[in-house]
Amino acid sequence: MKTWKVRTESGTIGKIKLDEYSVYVTEENITVNIDIVQMSVAIKNELMRAVEIAKKQESKELSQLSKRYGRSVSSVWSKKPVIKKFVYLCITYCAGDSIKHYIIMGFEDAENNCLTAECKLAVIPLSYIRKIKERIISRIYNHFI
């Protein structure tokens, strides 16, 4: 397990510890998801801000779907802290585009597990990216050769 510094546009916000990773390859893109097992308080705070934005967006979308289909679907999140389902560093390369880096967190409401959403925090690659690319290339090579 390796500890990495994380930056956003506003500067370094903390450190994360990464664990297992998965590589997904399609004709259009390559995606690597690396589990985050530990993160600094500053990163957790940034993610919580992103969670609040995602909760509002999810509520809005559910309300619109309820109106469109004439159904009553609960779109109100409880006041309790959300339950984190997963959190990982996502590195994606789409053909003809730049490489994108995000911390992605999936979560659900503490009282209504039907209310689920994801949020993402854009991060800026640091020196660790070269090492991750080497691991990715090695895994792809071993998978296809």
C-alpha positions as protocol buffer text, in pm:
chain_id: "A"
residue {
  index: 1
  type: MET
  ca { x: 0 y: 0 z: 0 }
}
residue {
  index: 2
  type: LYS
  ca { x: 141 y: 336 z: -104 }
}
residue {
  index: 3
  type: THR
  ca { x: 56 y: 686 z: 22 }
}
residue {
  index: 4
  type: TRP
  ca { x: 9 y: 958 z: -241 }
}
residue {
  index: 5
  type: LYS
  ca { x: -37 y: 1333 z: -221 }
}
residue {
  index: 6
  type: VAL
  ca { x: -355 y: 1469 z: -376 }
}
residue {
  index: 7
  type: ARG
  ca { x: -397 y: 1808 z: -541 }
}
residue {
  index: 8
  type: THR
  ca { x: -689 y: 1998 z: -683 }
}
residue {
  index: 9
  type: GLU
  ca { x: -685 y: 2327 z: -870 }
}
residue {
  index: 10
  type: SER
  ca { x: -663 y: 2506 z: -535 }
}
residue {
  index: 11
  type: GLY
  ca { x: -349 y: 2316 z: -427 }
}
residue {
  index: 12
  type: THR
  ca { x: -248 y: 2010 z: -227 }
}
residue {
  index: 13
  type: ILE
  ca { x: -537 y: 1892 z: -10 }
}
residue {
  index: 14
  type: GLY
  ca { x: -397 y: 1584 z: 158 }
}
residue {
  index: 15
  type: LYS
  ca { x: -290 y: 1224 z: 115 }
}
residue {
  index: 16
  type: ILE
  ca { x: -458 y: 898 z: 20 }
}
residue {
  index: 17
  type: LYS
  ca { x: -352 y: 537 z: 62 }
}
residue {
  index: 18
  type: LEU
  ca { x: -423 y: 318 z: -238 }
}
residue {
  index: 19
  type: ASP
  ca { x: -479 y: -57 z: -245 }
}
residue {
  index: 20
  type: GLU
  ca { x: -606 y: -296 z: -513 }
}
residue {
  index: 21
  type: TYR
  ca { x: -674 y: -179 z: -866 }
}
residue {
  index: 22
  type: SER
  ca { x: -878 y: -286 z: -1169 }
}
residue {
  index: 23
  type: VAL
  ca { x: -819 y: -209 z: -1535 }
}
residue {
  index: 24
  type: TYR
  ca { x: -1109 y: -185 z: -1783 }
}
residue {
  index: 25
  type: VAL
  ca { x: -1037 y: -164 z: -2154 }
}
residue {
  index: 26
  type: THR
  ca { x: -1286 y: -92 z: -2432 }
}
residue {
  index: 27
  type: GLU
  ca { x: -1236 y: 21 z: -2789 }
}
residue {
  index: 28
  type: GLU
  ca { x: -1281 y: 385 z: -2685 }
}
residue {
  index: 29
  type: ASN
  ca { x: -1114 y: 408 z: -2346 }
}
residue {
  index: 30
  type: ILE
  ca { x: -902 y: 263 z: -2070 }
}
residue {
  index: 31
  type: THR
  ca { x: -1012 y: 306 z: -1710 }
}
residue {
  index: 32
  type: VAL
  ca { x: -818 y: 220 z: -1397 }
}
residue {
  index: 33
  type: ASN
  ca { x: -994 y: 216 z: -1060 }
}
residue {
  index: 34
  type: ILE
  ca { x: -773 y: 202 z: -752 }
}
residue {
  index: 35
  type: ASP
  ca { x: -935 y: 146 z: -413 }
}
residue {
  index: 36
  type: ILE
  ca { x: -866 y: 414 z: -154 }
}
residue {
  index: 37
  type: VAL
  ca { x: -827 y: 265 z: 192 }
}
residue {
  index: 38
  type: GLN
  ca { x: -737 y: 580 z: 380 }
}
residue {
  index: 39
  type: MET
  ca { x: -756 y: 954 z: 317 }
}
residue {
  index: 40
  type: SER
  ca { x: -674 y: 1273 z: 500 }
}
residue {
  index: 41
  type: VAL
  ca { x: -937 y: 1485 z: 675 }
}
residue {
  index: 42
  type: ALA
  ca { x: -901 y: 1759 z: 412 }
}
residue {
  index: 43
  type: ILE
  ca { x: -989 y: 1517 z: 133 }
}
residue {
  index: 44
  type: LYS
  ca { x: -1282 y: 1381 z: 333 }
}
residue {
  index: 45
  type: ASN
  ca { x: -1407 y: 1739 z: 375 }
}
residue {
  index: 46
  type: GLU
  ca { x: -1381 y: 1803 z: 0 }
}
residue {
  index: 47
  type: LEU
  ca { x: -1571 y: 1481 z: -67 }
}
residue {
  index: 48
  type: MET
  ca { x: -1844 y: 1579 z: 181 }
}
residue {
  index: 49
  type: ARG
  ca { x: -1894 y: 1904 z: -11 }
}
residue {
  index: 50
  type: ALA
  ca { x: -1922 y: 1700 z: -331 }
}
residue {
  index: 51
  type: VAL
  ca { x: -2169 y: 1465 z: -155 }
}
residue {
  index: 52
  type: GLU
  ca { x: -2399 y: 1755 z: -70 }
}
residue {
  index: 53
  type: ILE
  ca { x: -2397 y: 1871 z: -433 }
}
residue {
  index: 54
  type: ALA
  ca { x: -2465 y: 1516 z: -556 }
}
residue {
  index: 55
  type: LYS
  ca { x: -2752 y: 1473 z: -307 }
}
residue {
  index: 56
  type: LYS
  ca { x: -2921 y: 1789 z: -436 }
}
residue {
  index: 57
  type: GLN
  ca { x: -2875 y: 1679 z: -797 }
}
residue {
  index: 58
  type: GLU
  ca { x: -3009 y: 1329 z: -726 }
}
residue {
  index: 59
  type: SER
  ca { x: -3314 y: 1474 z: -544 }
}
residue {
  index: 60
  type: LYS
  ca { x: -3383 y: 1703 z: -839 }
}
residue {
  index: 61
  type: GLU
  ca { x: -3358 y: 1417 z: -1089 }
}
residue {
  index: 62
  type: LEU
  ca { x: -3583 y: 1191 z: -878 }
}
residue {
  index: 63
  type: SER
  ca { x: -3843 y: 1467 z: -846 }
}
residue {
  index: 64
  type: GLN
  ca { x: -3843 y: 1517 z: -1223 }
}
residue {
  index: 65
  type: LEU
  ca { x: -3881 y: 1142 z: -1283 }
}
residue {
  index: 66
  type: SER
  ca { x: -4166 y: 1125 z: -1031 }
}
residue {
  index: 67
  type: LYS
  ca { x: -4350 y: 1404 z: -1211 }
}
residue {
  index: 68
  type: ARG
  ca { x: -4285 y: 1257 z: -1555 }
}
residue {
  index: 69
  type: TYR
  ca { x: -4412 y: 909 z: -1466 }
}
residue {
  index: 70
  type: GLY
  ca { x: -4676 y: 1011 z: -1211 }
}
residue {
  index: 71
  type: ARG
  ca { x: -4520 y: 817 z: -927 }
}
residue {
  index: 72
  type: SER
  ca { x: -4435 y: 924 z: -578 }
}
residue {
  index: 73
  type: VAL
  ca { x: -4068 y: 848 z: -515 }
}
residue {
  index: 74
  type: SER
  ca { x: -3897 y: 975 z: -202 }
}
residue {
  index: 75
  type: SER
  ca { x: -3629 y: 1224 z: -297 }
}
residue {
  index: 76
  type: VAL
  ca { x: -3561 y: 1375 z: 45 }
}
residue {
  index: 77
  type: TRP
  ca { x: -3233 y: 1274 z: 209 }
}
residue {
  index: 78
  type: SER
  ca { x: -3226 y: 1230 z: 587 }
}
residue {
  index: 79
  type: LYS
  ca { x: -3022 y: 1462 z: 806 }
}
residue {
  index: 80
  type: LYS
  ca { x: -2797 y: 1173 z: 911 }
}
residue {
  index: 81
  type: PRO
  ca { x: -2451 y: 1128 z: 754 }
}
residue {
  index: 82
  type: VAL
  ca { x: -2455 y: 921 z: 435 }
}
residue {
  index: 83
  type: ILE
  ca { x: -2326 y: 565 z: 427 }
}
residue {
  index: 84
  type: LYS
  ca { x: -2016 y: 531 z: 211 }
}
residue {
  index: 85
  type: LYS
  ca { x: -2038 y: 231 z: -23 }
}
residue {
  index: 86
  type: PHE
  ca { x: -1710 y: 269 z: -213 }
}
residue {
  index: 87
  type: VAL
  ca { x: -1433 y: 519 z: -278 }
}
residue {
  index: 88
  type: TYR
  ca { x: -1162 y: 492 z: -539 }
}
residue {
  index: 89
  type: LEU
  ca { x: -921 y: 686 z: -756 }
}
residue {
  index: 90
  type: CYS
  ca { x: -1039 y: 669 z: -1118 }
}
residue {
  index: 91
  type: ILE
  ca { x: -798 y: 733 z: -1403 }
}
residue {
  index: 92
  type: THR
  ca { x: -958 y: 739 z: -1748 }
}
residue {
  index: 93
  type: TYR
  ca { x: -813 y: 783 z: -2093 }
}
residue {
  index: 94
  type: CYS
  ca { x: -1066 y: 832 z: -2372 }
}
residue {
  index: 95
  type: ALA
  ca { x: -947 y: 808 z: -2731 }
}
residue {
  index: 96
  type: GLY
  ca { x: -855 y: 1153 z: -2859 }
}
residue {
  index: 97
  type: ASP
  ca { x: -891 y: 1311 z: -2516 }
}
residue {
  index: 98
  type: SER
  ca { x: -668 y: 1382 z: -2219 }
}
residue {
  index: 99
  type: ILE
  ca { x: -629 y: 1156 z: -1916 }
}
residue {
  index: 100
  type: LYS
  ca { x: -878 y: 1244 z: -1640 }
}
residue {
  index: 101
  type: HIS
  ca { x: -828 y: 1177 z: -1268 }
}
residue {
  index: 102
  type: TYR
  ca { x: -1107 y: 1168 z: -1009 }
}
residue {
  index: 103
  type: ILE
  ca { x: -1174 y: 1046 z: -662 }
}
residue {
  index: 104
  type: ILE
  ca { x: -1518 y: 884 z: -686 }
}
residue {
  index: 105
  type: MET
  ca { x: -1737 y: 795 z: -390 }
}
residue {
  index: 106
  type: GLY
  ca { x: -2065 y: 605 z: -395 }
}
residue {
  index: 107
  type: PHE
  ca { x: -2302 y: 652 z: -105 }
}
residue {
  index: 108
  type: GLU
  ca { x: -2656 y: 597 z: 16 }
}
residue {
  index: 109
  type: ASP
  ca { x: -2893 y: 762 z: 260 }
}
residue {
  index: 110
  type: ALA
  ca { x: -2867 y: 638 z: 621 }
}
residue {
  index: 111
  type: GLU
  ca { x: -3243 y: 586 z: 649 }
}
residue {
  index: 112
  type: ASN
  ca { x: -3350 y: 508 z: 292 }
}
residue {
  index: 113
  type: ASN
  ca { x: -3110 y: 280 z: 102 }
}
residue {
  index: 114
  type: CYS
  ca { x: -3309 y: 346 z: -218 }
}
residue {
  index: 115
  type: LEU
  ca { x: -3153 y: 692 z: -224 }
}
residue {
  index: 116
  type: THR
  ca { x: -2808 y: 636 z: -372 }
}
residue {
  index: 117
  type: ALA
  ca { x: -2567 y: 858 z: -561 }
}
residue {
  index: 118
  type: GLU
  ca { x: -2205 y: 909 z: -657 }
}
residue {
  index: 119
  type: CYS
  ca { x: -1986 y: 1214 z: -636 }
}
residue {
  index: 120
  type: LYS
  ca { x: -1650 y: 1285 z: -787 }
}
residue {
  index: 121
  type: LEU
  ca { x: -1367 y: 1514 z: -701 }
}
residue {
  index: 122
  type: ALA
  ca { x: -1134 y: 1612 z: -985 }
}
residue {
  index: 123
  type: VAL
  ca { x: -769 y: 1577 z: -886 }
}
residue {
  index: 124
  type: ILE
  ca { x: -446 y: 1675 z: -1056 }
}
residue {
  index: 125
  type: PRO
  ca { x: -190 y: 1403 z: -1129 }
}
residue {
  index: 126
  type: LEU
  ca { x: 134 y: 1414 z: -938 }
}
residue {
  index: 127
  type: SER
  ca { x: 455 y: 1217 z: -960 }
}
residue {
  index: 128
  type: TYR
  ca { x: 280 y: 889 z: -879 }
}
residue {
  index: 129
  type: ILE
  ca { x: 109 y: 885 z: -1220 }
}
residue {
  index: 130
  type: ARG
  ca { x: 419 y: 746 z: -1394 }
}
residue {
  index: 131
  type: LYS
  ca { x: 431 y: 450 z: -1153 }
}
residue {
  index: 132
  type: ILE
  ca { x: 59 y: 385 z: -1197 }
}
residue {
  index: 133
  type: LYS
  ca { x: 98 y: 397 z: -1576 }
}
residue {
  index: 134
  type: GLU
  ca { x: 377 y: 139 z: -1552 }
}
residue {
  index: 135
  type: ARG
  ca { x: 149 y: -90 z: -1347 }
}
residue {
  index: 136
  type: ILE
  ca { x: -136 y: -43 z: -1595 }
}
residue {
  index: 137
  type: ILE
  ca { x: 84 y: -120 z: -1895 }
}
residue {
  index: 138
  type: SER
  ca { x: 218 y: -427 z: -1716 }
}
residue {
  index: 139
  type: ARG
  ca { x: -132 y: -553 z: -1636 }
}
residue {
  index: 140
  type: ILE
  ca { x: -257 y: -491 z: -1991 }
}
residue {
  index: 141
  type: TYR
  ca { x: 51 y: -659 z: -2134 }
}
residue {
  index: 142
  type: ASN
  ca { x: 9 y: -964 z: -1908 }
}
residue {
  index: 143
  type: HIS
  ca { x: -363 y: -981 z: -1990 }
}
residue {
  index: 144
  type: PHE
  ca { x: -329 y: -971 z: -2368 }
}
residue {
  index: 145
  type: ILE
  ca { x: 12 y: -1134 z: -2427 }
}
